[in-house]
JSON list of C-alpha atoms in Angstrom, two decimals:
[
{"chain": "U", "resi": 1, "resn": "MET", "atom": "CA", "xyz": [0.08, -16.13, -34.22]},
{"chain": "U", "resi": 2, "resn": "PHE", "atom": "CA", "xyz": [-1.66, -17.58, -31.60]},
{"chain": "U", "resi": 3, "resn": "SER", "atom": "CA", "xyz": [-5.18, -18.52, -32.12]},
{"chain": "U", "resi": 4, "resn": "CYS", "atom": "CA", "xyz": [-7.48, -15.91, -29.70]},
{"chain": "U", "resi": 5, "resn": "SER", "atom": "CA", "xyz": [-10.29, -16.70, -27.10]},
{"chain": "U", "resi": 6, "resn": "ALA", "atom": "CA", "xyz": [-12.86, -14.42, -24.98]},
{"chain": "U", "resi": 7, "resn": "LYS", "atom": "CA", "xyz": [-10.60, -13.81, -22.43]},
{"chain": "U", "resi": 8, "resn": "ASP", "atom": "CA", "xyz": [-7.55, -12.64, -25.34]},
{"chain": "U", "resi": 9, "resn": "THR", "atom": "CA", "xyz": [-10.34, -9.83, -25.39]},
{"chain": "U", "resi": 10, "resn": "LEU", "atom": "CA", "xyz": [-11.56, -6.40, -24.25]},
{"chain": "U", "resi": 11, "resn": "PRO", "atom": "CA", "xyz": [-14.38, -7.64, -21.86]},
{"chain": "U", "resi": 12, "resn": "ASN", "atom": "CA", "xyz": [-18.27, -6.68, -22.85]},
{"chain": "U", "resi": 13, "resn": "ILE", "atom": "CA", "xyz": [-18.19, -6.02, -18.99]},
{"chain": "U", "resi": 14, "resn": "SER", "atom": "CA", "xyz": [-20.40, -2.18, -17.63]},
{"chain": "U", "resi": 15, "resn": "VAL", "atom": "CA", "xyz": [-18.58, -0.25, -15.85]},
{"chain": "U", "resi": 16, "resn": "LYS", "atom": "CA", "xyz": [-18.49, 4.11, -15.69]},
{"chain": "U", "resi": 17, "resn": "ASP", "atom": "CA", "xyz": [-17.22, 7.18, -17.53]},
{"chain": "U", "resi": 18, "resn": "LEU", "atom": "CA", "xyz": [-16.71, 10.08, -14.87]},
{"chain": "U", "resi": 19, "resn": "SER", "atom": "CA", "xyz": [-20.34, 11.77, -15.32]},
{"chain": "U", "resi": 20, "resn": "GLY", "atom": "CA", "xyz": [-21.99, 8.56, -14.48]},
{"chain": "U", "resi": 21, "resn": "ARG", "atom": "CA", "xyz": [-22.89, 6.70, -16.95]},
{"chain": "U", "resi": 22, "resn": "GLU", "atom": "CA", "xyz": [-22.40, 3.75, -18.03]},
{"chain": "U", "resi": 23, "resn": "VAL", "atom": "CA", "xyz": [-19.99, 2.25, -20.71]},
{"chain": "U", "resi": 24, "resn": "GLU", "atom": "CA", "xyz": [-19.07, -1.65, -22.22]},
{"chain": "U", "resi": 25, "resn": "LEU", "atom": "CA", "xyz": [-15.29, -2.24, -22.30]},
{"chain": "U", "resi": 26, "resn": "GLY", "atom": "CA", "xyz": [-16.02, -4.03, -24.78]},
{"chain": "U", "resi": 27, "resn": "SER", "atom": "CA", "xyz": [-16.55, -1.16, -27.23]},
{"chain": "U", "resi": 28, "resn": "TYR", "atom": "CA", "xyz": [-13.26, -0.34, -27.41]},
{"chain": "U", "resi": 29, "resn": "ARG", "atom": "CA", "xyz": [-13.10, -2.42, -29.52]},
{"chain": "U", "resi": 30, "resn": "GLY", "atom": "CA", "xyz": [-11.67, -1.35, -33.23]},
{"chain": "U", "resi": 31, "resn": "LYS", "atom": "CA", "xyz": [-9.90, 1.04, -31.66]},
{"chain": "U", "resi": 32, "resn": "LYS", "atom": "CA", "xyz": [-5.75, 0.35, -30.28]},
{"chain": "U", "resi": 33, "resn": "THR", "atom": "CA", "xyz": [-6.66, 1.03, -26.62]},
{"chain": "U", "resi": 34, "resn": "ILE", "atom": "CA", "xyz": [-3.42, 1.33, -23.79]},
{"chain": "U", "resi": 35, "resn": "LEU", "atom": "CA", "xyz": [-5.49, 0.72, -20.58]},
{"chain": "U", "resi": 36, "resn": "TYR", "atom": "CA", "xyz": [-3.86, 1.28, -17.68]},
{"chain": "U", "resi": 37, "resn": "VAL", "atom": "CA", "xyz": [-5.72, 0.25, -13.80]},
{"chain": "U", "resi": 38, "resn": "TRP", "atom": "CA", "xyz": [-5.23, 1.58, -10.32]},
{"chain": "U", "resi": 39, "resn": "SER", "atom": "CA", "xyz": [-6.69, 1.48, -7.47]},
{"chain": "U", "resi": 40, "resn": "ARG", "atom": "CA", "xyz": [-6.00, 4.77, -5.28]},
{"chain": "U", "resi": 41, "resn": "THR", "atom": "CA", "xyz": [-4.51, 2.47, -2.04]},
{"chain": "U", "resi": 42, "resn": "CYS", "atom": "CA", "xyz": [-1.82, 0.92, -4.86]},
{"chain": "U", "resi": 43, "resn": "ALA", "atom": "CA", "xyz": [2.15, 2.68, -5.11]},
{"chain": "U", "resi": 44, "resn": "GLY", "atom": "CA", "xyz": [2.99, 4.08, -8.13]},
{"chain": "U", "resi": 45, "resn": "HIS", "atom": "CA", "xyz": [-0.07, 5.53, -9.78]},
{"chain": "U", "resi": 46, "resn": "THR", "atom": "CA", "xyz": [0.67, 9.24, -8.81]},
{"chain": "U", "resi": 47, "resn": "LYS", "atom": "CA", "xyz": [3.37, 10.10, -11.41]},
{"chain": "U", "resi": 48, "resn": "ASP", "atom": "CA", "xyz": [2.00, 7.77, -13.21]},
{"chain": "U", "resi": 49, "resn": "LEU", "atom": "CA", "xyz": [-1.56, 9.16, -13.04]},
{"chain": "U", "resi": 50, "resn": "LYS", "atom": "CA", "xyz": [0.49, 12.19, -14.43]},
{"chain": "U", "resi": 51, "resn": "LYS", "atom": "CA", "xyz": [2.00, 10.13, -17.00]},
{"chain": "U", "resi": 52, "resn": "LEU", "atom": "CA", "xyz": [-1.49, 9.65, -18.95]},
{"chain": "U", "resi": 53, "resn": "GLY", "atom": "CA", "xyz": [-1.62, 13.02, -20.39]},
{"chain": "U", "resi": 54, "resn": "LYS", "atom": "CA", "xyz": [1.33, 13.04, -22.04]},
{"chain": "U", "resi": 55, "resn": "LEU", "atom": "CA", "xyz": [0.49, 9.13, -24.11]},
{"chain": "U", "resi": 56, "resn": "VAL", "atom": "CA", "xyz": [-2.04, 11.15, -25.27]},
{"chain": "U", "resi": 57, "resn": "GLN", "atom": "CA", "xyz": [0.33, 13.30, -26.82]},
{"chain": "U", "resi": 58, "resn": "LYS", "atom": "CA", "xyz": [3.21, 10.41, -28.27]},
{"chain": "U", "resi": 59, "resn": "TYR", "atom": "CA", "xyz": [0.58, 8.40, -29.39]},
{"chain": "U", "resi": 60, "resn": "PRO", "atom": "CA", "xyz": [-2.50, 9.45, -31.06]},
{"chain": "U", "resi": 61, "resn": "ASN", "atom": "CA", "xyz": [-4.20, 6.42, -32.83]},
{"chain": "U", "resi": 62, "resn": "TYR", "atom": "CA", "xyz": [-4.28, 4.62, -29.49]},
{"chain": "U", "resi": 63, "resn": "THR", "atom": "CA", "xyz": [-7.34, 5.13, -26.82]},
{"chain": "U", "resi": 64, "resn": "ILE", "atom": "CA", "xyz": [-5.48, 6.06, -23.27]},
{"chain": "U", "resi": 65, "resn": "VAL", "atom": "CA", "xyz": [-8.07, 4.42, -20.29]},
{"chain": "U", "resi": 66, "resn": "SER", "atom": "CA", "xyz": [-7.17, 5.73, -16.81]},
{"chain": "U", "resi": 67, "resn": "TYR", "atom": "CA", "xyz": [-9.23, 2.28, -15.45]},
{"chain": "U", "resi": 68, "resn": "ALA", "atom": "CA", "xyz": [-9.34, 2.83, -12.07]},
{"chain": "U", "resi": 69, "resn": "ILE", "atom": "CA", "xyz": [-10.96, -0.60, -9.83]},
{"chain": "U", "resi": 70, "resn": "ALA", "atom": "CA", "xyz": [-12.52, -1.08, -6.04]},
{"chain": "U", "resi": 71, "resn": "MET", "atom": "CA", "xyz": [-13.68, 2.97, -6.69]},
{"chain": "U", "resi": 72, "resn": "ASP", "atom": "CA", "xyz": [-16.58, 4.36, -7.20]},
{"chain": "U", "resi": 73, "resn": "THR", "atom": "CA", "xyz": [-16.89, 8.07, -8.75]},
{"chain": "U", "resi": 74, "resn": "ARG", "atom": "CA", "xyz": [-16.31, 10.75, -6.51]},
{"chain": "U", "resi": 75, "resn": "ASP", "atom": "CA", "xyz": [-13.41, 8.52, -5.06]},
{"chain": "U", "resi": 76, "resn": "VAL", "atom": "CA", "xyz": [-11.91, 8.73, -8.93]},
{"chain": "U", "resi": 77, "resn": "ILE", "atom": "CA", "xyz": [-12.04, 12.74, -8.93]},
{"chain": "U", "resi": 78, "resn": "GLU", "atom": "CA", "xyz": [-11.09, 13.52, -5.76]},
{"chain": "U", "resi": 79, "resn": "SER", "atom": "CA", "xyz": [-8.25, 11.20, -6.69]},
{"chain": "U", "resi": 80, "resn": "TYR", "atom": "CA", "xyz": [-7.48, 13.15, -9.74]},
{"chain": "U", "resi": 81, "resn": "GLU", "atom": "CA", "xyz": [-8.09, 16.75, -7.75]},
{"chain": "U", "resi": 82, "resn": "GLN", "atom": "CA", "xyz": [-5.99, 16.18, -5.11]},
{"chain": "U", "resi": 83, "resn": "LEU", "atom": "CA", "xyz": [-3.22, 15.41, -7.75]},
{"chain": "U", "resi": 84, "resn": "GLY", "atom": "CA", "xyz": [-3.65, 18.80, -9.75]},
{"chain": "U", "resi": 85, "resn": "ILE", "atom": "CA", "xyz": [-4.16, 16.82, -12.32]},
{"chain": "U", "resi": 86, "resn": "THR", "atom": "CA", "xyz": [-7.49, 17.72, -15.61]},
{"chain": "U", "resi": 87, "resn": "PRO", "atom": "CA", "xyz": [-7.47, 14.57, -17.16]},
{"chain": "U", "resi": 88, "resn": "ASN", "atom": "CA", "xyz": [-7.43, 14.71, -21.35]},
{"chain": "U", "resi": 89, "resn": "PHE", "atom": "CA", "xyz": [-7.89, 10.87, -21.29]},
{"chain": "U", "resi": 90, "resn": "THR", "atom": "CA", "xyz": [-10.68, 8.42, -20.96]},
{"chain": "U", "resi": 91, "resn": "THR", "atom": "CA", "xyz": [-11.53, 7.11, -17.39]},
{"chain": "U", "resi": 92, "resn": "LEU", "atom": "CA", "xyz": [-13.89, 4.15, -16.36]},
{"chain": "U", "resi": 93, "resn": "VAL", "atom": "CA", "xyz": [-14.72, 3.24, -12.82]},
{"chain": "U", "resi": 94, "resn": "ASP", "atom": "CA", "xyz": [-15.13, -0.06, -12.26]},
{"chain": "U", "resi": 95, "resn": "THR", "atom": "CA", "xyz": [-16.07, -0.02, -9.09]},
{"chain": "U", "resi": 96, "resn": "SER", "atom": "CA", "xyz": [-16.73, -4.51, -8.64]},
{"chain": "U", "resi": 97, "resn": "VAL", "atom": "CA", "xyz": [-13.38, -5.74, -10.43]},
{"chain": "U", "resi": 98, "resn": "LYS", "atom": "CA", "xyz": [-14.82, -7.01, -13.17]},
{"chain": "U", "resi": 99, "resn": "PHE", "atom": "CA", "xyz": [-12.17, -6.87, -15.34]},
{"chain": "U", "resi": 100, "resn": "ASN", "atom": "CA", "xyz": [-9.96, -9.47, -12.82]},
{"chain": "U", "resi": 101, "resn": "ASP", "atom": "CA", "xyz": [-12.62, -11.84, -14.32]},
{"chain": "U", "resi": 102, "resn": "TYR", "atom": "CA", "xyz": [-11.04, -12.07, -18.09]},
{"chain": "U", "resi": 103, "resn": "PHE", "atom": "CA", "xyz": [-7.00, -10.49, -16.76]},
{"chain": "U", "resi": 104, "resn": "PRO", "atom": "CA", "xyz": [-6.60, -11.75, -13.39]},
{"chain": "U", "resi": 105, "resn": "ILE", "atom": "CA", "xyz": [-4.66, -8.47, -11.82]},
{"chain": "U", "resi": 106, "resn": "THR", "atom": "CA", "xyz": [-1.38, -9.89, -10.27]},
{"chain": "U", "resi": 107, "resn": "PHE", "atom": "CA", "xyz": [-0.35, -5.68, -9.41]},
{"chain": "U", "resi": 108, "resn": "LEU", "atom": "CA", "xyz": [-1.47, -2.94, -9.33]},
{"chain": "U", "resi": 109, "resn": "PRO", "atom": "CA", "xyz": [-0.16, -0.07, -11.23]},
{"chain": "U", "resi": 110, "resn": "SER", "atom": "CA", "xyz": [-1.20, -2.11, -14.40]},
{"chain": "U", "resi": 111, "resn": "THR", "atom": "CA", "xyz": [-0.49, -1.46, -18.00]},
{"chain": "U", "resi": 112, "resn": "TYR", "atom": "CA", "xyz": [-2.79, -3.08, -20.67]},
{"chain": "U", "resi": 113, "resn": "ILE", "atom": "CA", "xyz": [-1.89, -3.10, -25.15]},
{"chain": "U", "resi": 114, "resn": "PHE", "atom": "CA", "xyz": [-4.13, -4.30, -27.10]},
{"chain": "U", "resi": 115, "resn": "ASP", "atom": "CA", "xyz": [-4.75, -4.05, -30.77]},
{"chain": "U", "resi": 116, "resn": "LYS", "atom": "CA", "xyz": [-7.38, -2.44, -32.88]},
{"chain": "U", "resi": 117, "resn": "SER", "atom": "CA", "xyz": [-9.30, -5.85, -32.94]},
{"chain": "U", "resi": 118, "resn": "GLY", "atom": "CA", "xyz": [-9.62, -5.38, -28.94]},
{"chain": "U", "resi": 119, "resn": "LYS", "atom": "CA", "xyz": [-6.66, -8.00, -28.49]},
{"chain": "U", "resi": 120, "resn": "LEU", "atom": "CA", "xyz": [-4.52, -8.37, -25.39]},
{"chain": "U", "resi": 121, "resn": "LEU", "atom": "CA", "xyz": [-1.06, -7.73, -26.84]},
{"chain": "U", "resi": 122, "resn": "ALA", "atom": "CA", "xyz": [1.13, -7.26, -23.90]},
{"chain": "U", "resi": 123, "resn": "SER", "atom": "CA", "xyz": [0.54, -5.96, -19.98]},
{"chain": "U", "resi": 124, "resn": "TYR", "atom": "CA", "xyz": [2.82, -4.75, -18.31]},
{"chain": "U", "resi": 125, "resn": "ALA", "atom": "CA", "xyz": [2.90, -3.90, -13.90]},
{"chain": "U", "resi": 126, "resn": "GLY", "atom": "CA", "xyz": [3.13, -0.41, -13.50]},
{"chain": "U", "resi": 127, "resn": "LEU", "atom": "CA", "xyz": [3.03, 1.87, -16.60]},
{"chain": "U", "resi": 128, "resn": "PRO", "atom": "CA", "xyz": [6.39, 1.01, -18.42]},
{"chain": "U", "resi": 129, "resn": "ASP", "atom": "CA", "xyz": [8.82, 4.01, -18.32]},
{"chain": "U", "resi": 130, "resn": "ASN", "atom": "CA", "xyz": [9.47, 3.77, -22.72]},
{"chain": "U", "resi": 131, "resn": "LEU", "atom": "CA", "xyz": [6.10, 4.01, -23.67]}
]
């Protein structure tokens, strides 16, 4: 077992949901969370976003979060509409890419899995096929 620092847990950064309300990312501590980080310009996000809805059923004990970076809520809603997606998962929008200050984003899209305490368990380039 390794010790966990503040840099290893869901950070207390303020982002927005699709209705424009402020949400603290750290408020997801206490819930197992799969965080899928993407932007409109990244390759592969189309098929991955369509899979997120299936993860909601496959992992009912996890909160599934679509985490859009460098976009505003209108961009995200437009992307969903163009892809024919009606999300049954949580969507958060980080216009300033604050998440990168805590978890440097090497690949877009990327997936981060956090345990109930908010500690990072694993990260992947893209959305792994085995999820």
